[in-house]
PDB file of C-alpha atoms in Angstrom:
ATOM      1  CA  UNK A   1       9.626  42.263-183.817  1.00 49.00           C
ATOM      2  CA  UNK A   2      12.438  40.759-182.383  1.00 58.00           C
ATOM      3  CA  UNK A   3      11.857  41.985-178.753  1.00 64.00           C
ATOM      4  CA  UNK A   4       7.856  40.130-178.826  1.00 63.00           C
ATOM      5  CA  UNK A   5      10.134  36.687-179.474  1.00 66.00           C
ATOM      6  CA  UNK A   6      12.563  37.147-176.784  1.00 71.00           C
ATOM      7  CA  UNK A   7      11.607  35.248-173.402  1.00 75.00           C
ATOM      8  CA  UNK A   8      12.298  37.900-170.350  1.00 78.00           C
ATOM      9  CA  UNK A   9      12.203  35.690-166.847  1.00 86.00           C
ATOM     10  CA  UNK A  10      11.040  38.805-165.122  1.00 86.00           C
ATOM     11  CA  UNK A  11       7.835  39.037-167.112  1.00 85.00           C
ATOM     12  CA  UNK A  12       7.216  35.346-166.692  1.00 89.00           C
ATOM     13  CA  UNK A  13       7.620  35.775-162.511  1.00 93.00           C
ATOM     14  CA  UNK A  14       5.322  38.362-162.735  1.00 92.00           C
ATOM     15  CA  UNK A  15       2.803  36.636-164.881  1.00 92.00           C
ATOM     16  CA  UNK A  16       3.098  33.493-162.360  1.00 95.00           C
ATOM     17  CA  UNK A  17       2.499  35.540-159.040  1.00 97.00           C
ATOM     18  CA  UNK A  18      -0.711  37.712-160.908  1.00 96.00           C
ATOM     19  CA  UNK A  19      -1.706  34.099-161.725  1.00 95.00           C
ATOM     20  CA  UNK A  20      -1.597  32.616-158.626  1.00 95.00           C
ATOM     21  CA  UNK A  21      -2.782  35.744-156.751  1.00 95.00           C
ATOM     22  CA  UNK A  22      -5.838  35.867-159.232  1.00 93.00           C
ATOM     23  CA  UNK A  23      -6.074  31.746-158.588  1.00 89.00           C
ATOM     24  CA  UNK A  24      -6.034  32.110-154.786  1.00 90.00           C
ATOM     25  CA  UNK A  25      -8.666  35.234-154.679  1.00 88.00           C
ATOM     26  CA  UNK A  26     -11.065  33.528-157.375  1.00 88.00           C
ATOM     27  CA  UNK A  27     -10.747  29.924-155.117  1.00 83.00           C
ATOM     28  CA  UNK A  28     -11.622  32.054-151.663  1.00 82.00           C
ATOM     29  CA  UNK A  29     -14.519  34.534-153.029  1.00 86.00           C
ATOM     30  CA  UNK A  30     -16.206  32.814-156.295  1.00 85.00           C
ATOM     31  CA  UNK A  31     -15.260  28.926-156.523  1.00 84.00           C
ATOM     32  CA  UNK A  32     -16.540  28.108-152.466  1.00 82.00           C
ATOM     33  CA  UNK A  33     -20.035  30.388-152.629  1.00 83.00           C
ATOM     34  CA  UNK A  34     -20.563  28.728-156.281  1.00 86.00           C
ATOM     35  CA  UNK A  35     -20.197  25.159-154.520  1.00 87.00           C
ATOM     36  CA  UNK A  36     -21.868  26.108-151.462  1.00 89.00           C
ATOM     37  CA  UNK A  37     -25.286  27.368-153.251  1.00 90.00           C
ATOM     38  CA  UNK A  38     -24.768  23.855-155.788  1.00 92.00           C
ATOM     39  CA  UNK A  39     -24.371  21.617-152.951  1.00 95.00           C
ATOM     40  CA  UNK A  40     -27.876  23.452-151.343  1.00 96.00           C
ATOM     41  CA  UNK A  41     -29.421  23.035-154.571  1.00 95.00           C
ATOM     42  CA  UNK A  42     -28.489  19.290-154.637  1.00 95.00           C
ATOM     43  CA  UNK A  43     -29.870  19.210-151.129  1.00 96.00           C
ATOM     44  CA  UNK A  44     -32.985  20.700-152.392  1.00 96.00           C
ATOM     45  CA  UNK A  45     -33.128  18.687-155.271  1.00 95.00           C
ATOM     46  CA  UNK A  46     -32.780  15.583-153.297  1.00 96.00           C
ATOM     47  CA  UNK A  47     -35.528  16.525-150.653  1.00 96.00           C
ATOM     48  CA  UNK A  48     -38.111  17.267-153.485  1.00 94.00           C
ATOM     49  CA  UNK A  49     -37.479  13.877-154.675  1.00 95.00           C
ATOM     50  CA  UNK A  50     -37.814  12.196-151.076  1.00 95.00           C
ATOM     51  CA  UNK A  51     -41.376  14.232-150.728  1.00 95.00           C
ATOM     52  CA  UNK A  52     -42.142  13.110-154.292  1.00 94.00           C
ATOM     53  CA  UNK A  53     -41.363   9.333-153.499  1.00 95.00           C
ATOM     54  CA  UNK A  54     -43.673   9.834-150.104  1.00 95.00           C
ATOM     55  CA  UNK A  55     -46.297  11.023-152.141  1.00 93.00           C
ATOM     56  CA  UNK A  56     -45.955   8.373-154.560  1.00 93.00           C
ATOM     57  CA  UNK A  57     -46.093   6.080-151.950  1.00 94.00           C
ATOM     58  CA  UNK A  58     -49.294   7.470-150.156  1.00 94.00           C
ATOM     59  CA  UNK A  59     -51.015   7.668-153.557  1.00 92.00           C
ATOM     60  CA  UNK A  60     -49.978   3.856-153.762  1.00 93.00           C
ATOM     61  CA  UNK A  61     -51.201   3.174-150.618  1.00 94.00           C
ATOM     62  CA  UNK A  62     -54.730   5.087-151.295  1.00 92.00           C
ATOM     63  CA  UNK A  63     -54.941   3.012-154.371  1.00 92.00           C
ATOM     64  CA  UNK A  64     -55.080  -0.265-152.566  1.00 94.00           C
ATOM     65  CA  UNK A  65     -57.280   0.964-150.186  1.00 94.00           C
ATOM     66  CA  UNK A  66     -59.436   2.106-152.717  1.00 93.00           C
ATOM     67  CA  UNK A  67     -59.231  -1.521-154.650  1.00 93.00           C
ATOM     68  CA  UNK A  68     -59.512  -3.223-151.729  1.00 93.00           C
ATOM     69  CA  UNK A  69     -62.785  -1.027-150.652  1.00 92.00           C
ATOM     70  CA  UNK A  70     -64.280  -2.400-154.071  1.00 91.00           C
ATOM     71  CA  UNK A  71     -63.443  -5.809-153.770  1.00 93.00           C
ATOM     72  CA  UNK A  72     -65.382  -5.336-150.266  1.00 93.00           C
ATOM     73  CA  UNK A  73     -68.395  -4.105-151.762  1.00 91.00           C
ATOM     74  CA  UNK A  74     -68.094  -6.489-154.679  1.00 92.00           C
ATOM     75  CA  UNK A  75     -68.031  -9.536-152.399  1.00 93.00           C
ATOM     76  CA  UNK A  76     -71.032  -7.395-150.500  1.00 91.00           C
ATOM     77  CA  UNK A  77     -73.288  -6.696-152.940  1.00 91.00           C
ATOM     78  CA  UNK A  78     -72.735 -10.894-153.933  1.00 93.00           C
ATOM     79  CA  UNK A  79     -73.718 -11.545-150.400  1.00 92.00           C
ATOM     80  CA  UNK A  80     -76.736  -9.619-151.022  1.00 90.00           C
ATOM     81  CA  UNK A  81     -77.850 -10.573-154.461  1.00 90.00           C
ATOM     82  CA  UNK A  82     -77.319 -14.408-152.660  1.00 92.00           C
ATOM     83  CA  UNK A  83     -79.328 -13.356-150.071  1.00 91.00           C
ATOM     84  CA  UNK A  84     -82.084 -11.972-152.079  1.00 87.00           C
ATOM     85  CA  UNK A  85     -82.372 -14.791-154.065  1.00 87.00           C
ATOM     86  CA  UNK A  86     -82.920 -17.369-151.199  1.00 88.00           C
ATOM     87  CA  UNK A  87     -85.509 -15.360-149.914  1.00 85.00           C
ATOM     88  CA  UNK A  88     -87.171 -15.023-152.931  1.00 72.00           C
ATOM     89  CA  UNK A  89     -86.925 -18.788-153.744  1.00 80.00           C
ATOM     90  CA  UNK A  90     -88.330 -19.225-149.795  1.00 76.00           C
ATOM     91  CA  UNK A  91     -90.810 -16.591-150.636  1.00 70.00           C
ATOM     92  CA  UNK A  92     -91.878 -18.072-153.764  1.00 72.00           C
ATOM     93  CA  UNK A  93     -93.076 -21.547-152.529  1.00 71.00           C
ATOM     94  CA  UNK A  94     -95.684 -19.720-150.257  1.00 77.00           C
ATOM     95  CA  UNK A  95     -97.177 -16.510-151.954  1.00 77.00           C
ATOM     96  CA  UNK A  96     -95.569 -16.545-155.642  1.00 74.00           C
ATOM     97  CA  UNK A  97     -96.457 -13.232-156.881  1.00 77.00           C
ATOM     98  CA  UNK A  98     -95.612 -11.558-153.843  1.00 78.00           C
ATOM     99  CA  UNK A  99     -92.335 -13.258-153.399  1.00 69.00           C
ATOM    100  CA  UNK A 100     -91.014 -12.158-157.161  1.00 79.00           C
ATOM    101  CA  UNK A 101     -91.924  -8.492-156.372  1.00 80.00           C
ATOM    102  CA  UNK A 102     -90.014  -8.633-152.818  1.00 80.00           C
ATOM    103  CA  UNK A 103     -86.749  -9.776-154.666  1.00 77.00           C
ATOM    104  CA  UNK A 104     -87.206  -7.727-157.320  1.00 87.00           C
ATOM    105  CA  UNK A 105     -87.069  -4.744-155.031  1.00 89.00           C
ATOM    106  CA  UNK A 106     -84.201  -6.631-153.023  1.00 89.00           C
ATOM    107  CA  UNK A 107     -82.431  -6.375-156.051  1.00 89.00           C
ATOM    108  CA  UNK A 108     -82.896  -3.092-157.126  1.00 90.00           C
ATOM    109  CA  UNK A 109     -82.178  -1.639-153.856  1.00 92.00           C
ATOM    110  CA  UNK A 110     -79.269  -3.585-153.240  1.00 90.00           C
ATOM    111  CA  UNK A 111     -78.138  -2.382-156.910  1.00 90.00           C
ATOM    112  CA  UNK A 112     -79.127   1.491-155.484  1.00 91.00           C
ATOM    113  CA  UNK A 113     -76.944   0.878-152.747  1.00 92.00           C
ATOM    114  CA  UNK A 114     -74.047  -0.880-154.103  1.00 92.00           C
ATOM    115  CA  UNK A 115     -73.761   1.780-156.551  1.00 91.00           C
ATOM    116  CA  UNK A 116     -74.011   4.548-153.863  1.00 93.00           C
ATOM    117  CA  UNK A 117     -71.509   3.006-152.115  1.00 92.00           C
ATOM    118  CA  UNK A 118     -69.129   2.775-154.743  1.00 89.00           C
ATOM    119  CA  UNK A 119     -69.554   6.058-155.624  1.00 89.00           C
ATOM    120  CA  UNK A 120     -68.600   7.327-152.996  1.00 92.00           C
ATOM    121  CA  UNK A 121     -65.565   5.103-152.528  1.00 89.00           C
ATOM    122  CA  UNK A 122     -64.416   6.624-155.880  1.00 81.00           C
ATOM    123  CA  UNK A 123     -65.457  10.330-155.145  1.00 81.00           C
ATOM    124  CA  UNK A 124     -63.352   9.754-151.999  1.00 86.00           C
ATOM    125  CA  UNK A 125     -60.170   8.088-153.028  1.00 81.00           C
ATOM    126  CA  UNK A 126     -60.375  10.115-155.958  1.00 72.00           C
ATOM    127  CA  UNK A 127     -60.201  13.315-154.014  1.00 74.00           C
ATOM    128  CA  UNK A 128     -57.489  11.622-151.728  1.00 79.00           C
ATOM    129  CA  UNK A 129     -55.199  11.526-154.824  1.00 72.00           C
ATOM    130  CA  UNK A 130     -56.111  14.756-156.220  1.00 67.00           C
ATOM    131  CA  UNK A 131     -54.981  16.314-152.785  1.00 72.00           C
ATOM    132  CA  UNK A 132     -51.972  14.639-152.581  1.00 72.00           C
ATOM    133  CA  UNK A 133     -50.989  14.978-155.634  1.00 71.00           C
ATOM    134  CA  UNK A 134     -51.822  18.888-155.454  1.00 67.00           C
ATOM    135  CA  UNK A 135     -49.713  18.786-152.049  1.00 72.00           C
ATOM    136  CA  UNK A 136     -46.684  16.704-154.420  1.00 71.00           C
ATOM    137  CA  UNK A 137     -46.927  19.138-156.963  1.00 70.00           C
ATOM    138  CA  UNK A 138     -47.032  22.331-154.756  1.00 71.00           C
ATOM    139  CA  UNK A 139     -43.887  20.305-152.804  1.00 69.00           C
ATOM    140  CA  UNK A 140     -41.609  19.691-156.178  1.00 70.00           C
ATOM    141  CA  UNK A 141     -42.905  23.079-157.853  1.00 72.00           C
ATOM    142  CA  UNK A 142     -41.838  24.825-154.272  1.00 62.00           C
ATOM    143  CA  UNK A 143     -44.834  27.377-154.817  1.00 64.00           C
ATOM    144  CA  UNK A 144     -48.489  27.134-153.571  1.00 65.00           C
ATOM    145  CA  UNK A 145     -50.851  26.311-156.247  1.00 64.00           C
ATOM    146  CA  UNK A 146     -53.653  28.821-157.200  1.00 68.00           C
ATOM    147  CA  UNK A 147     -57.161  28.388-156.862  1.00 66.00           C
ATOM    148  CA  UNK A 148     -57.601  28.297-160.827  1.00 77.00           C
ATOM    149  CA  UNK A 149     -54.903  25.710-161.192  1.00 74.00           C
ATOM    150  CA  UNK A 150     -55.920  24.189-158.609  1.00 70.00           C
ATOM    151  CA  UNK A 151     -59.569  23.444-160.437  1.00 74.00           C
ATOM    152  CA  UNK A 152     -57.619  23.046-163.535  1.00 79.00           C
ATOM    153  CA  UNK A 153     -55.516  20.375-162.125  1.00 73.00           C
ATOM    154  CA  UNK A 154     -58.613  18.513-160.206  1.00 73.00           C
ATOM    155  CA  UNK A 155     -60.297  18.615-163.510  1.00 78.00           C
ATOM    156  CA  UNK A 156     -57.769  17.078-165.488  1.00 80.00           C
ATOM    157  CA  UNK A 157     -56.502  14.218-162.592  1.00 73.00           C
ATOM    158  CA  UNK A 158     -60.148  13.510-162.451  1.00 74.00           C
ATOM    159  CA  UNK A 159     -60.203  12.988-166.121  1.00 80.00           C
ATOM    160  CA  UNK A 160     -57.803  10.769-166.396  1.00 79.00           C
ATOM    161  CA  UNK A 161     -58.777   8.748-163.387  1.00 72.00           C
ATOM    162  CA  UNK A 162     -61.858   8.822-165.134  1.00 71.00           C
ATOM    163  CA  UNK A 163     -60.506   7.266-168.168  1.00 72.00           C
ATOM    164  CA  UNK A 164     -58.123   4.722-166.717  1.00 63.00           C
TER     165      UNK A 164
END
């Protein structure tokens, strides 16, 4: 027992050069390849993001178009009610009968189009955003999306476009 308590100066050089030979060996092979592959996946990590915040931005961007592509037909379809209605008040004064079926069909036509219009001003933004946020989500995922998930995920994104 009393040879364990006894301190032995040889023993403790030796256990200071295994120490720093075992320091120096895990410092050249393990401790730079584990900071090399975490500084790539920071790099990686930081890309993703960059591509995310593009997308973001382009799905931003497609969103105003796509407001300001309503407003347009908004103030459009106003033009045209406006317009029908002066030419059914001009209408009116000479044939009366005839005048209120012209507008009416104004009307409902312009209401046909204005609704096609819009339409497809939805459909089409709307598949804008599903594609780029397919392309976002294949970019952060770092795999390519498959053709079930890929109707999966239009579904859904068109869902909730559909309810917001």
């Amino acid at each position: 027992m009393e040879n364990l308590m006894r301190f032995d100066t040889g023993l403790m050089f030796w256990t200071w050069v295994t120490f720093l030979v075992v320091l120096v060996i895990l410092g050249t092979k393990a401790w730079k390849p584990m900071m090399n592959a975490l500084e790539k996946r920071e790099a990686f990590i930081k890309d993703s993001l960059a591509q995310a915040n593009e997308a973001r931005l382009e799905a931003e961007r497609v969103a105003k178009a796509y407001d300001e592509m309503v407003a347009k037909a908004r103030r459009e379809a106003q033009e045209i009610v406006a317009a029908g209605k002066t030419t059914a008040e001009k209408l009116k004064a000479d044939i009366l009968d005839e005048a209120k079926a012209k507008a009416d069909a104004l009307l409902v036509q312009a209401g046909r189009q204005i609704d096609s219009e819009r339409d497809k001003a939805i459909a089409e933004i709307r598949n804008q955003i599903v594609d780029l946020s397919l392309f976002a989500a294949a970019k952060v995922i770092g795999k390519a999306v498959s053709k079930e998930d890929n109707e999966r995920l239009i579904n859904e994104t068109l869902q909730e476009i559909g309810q917001s």
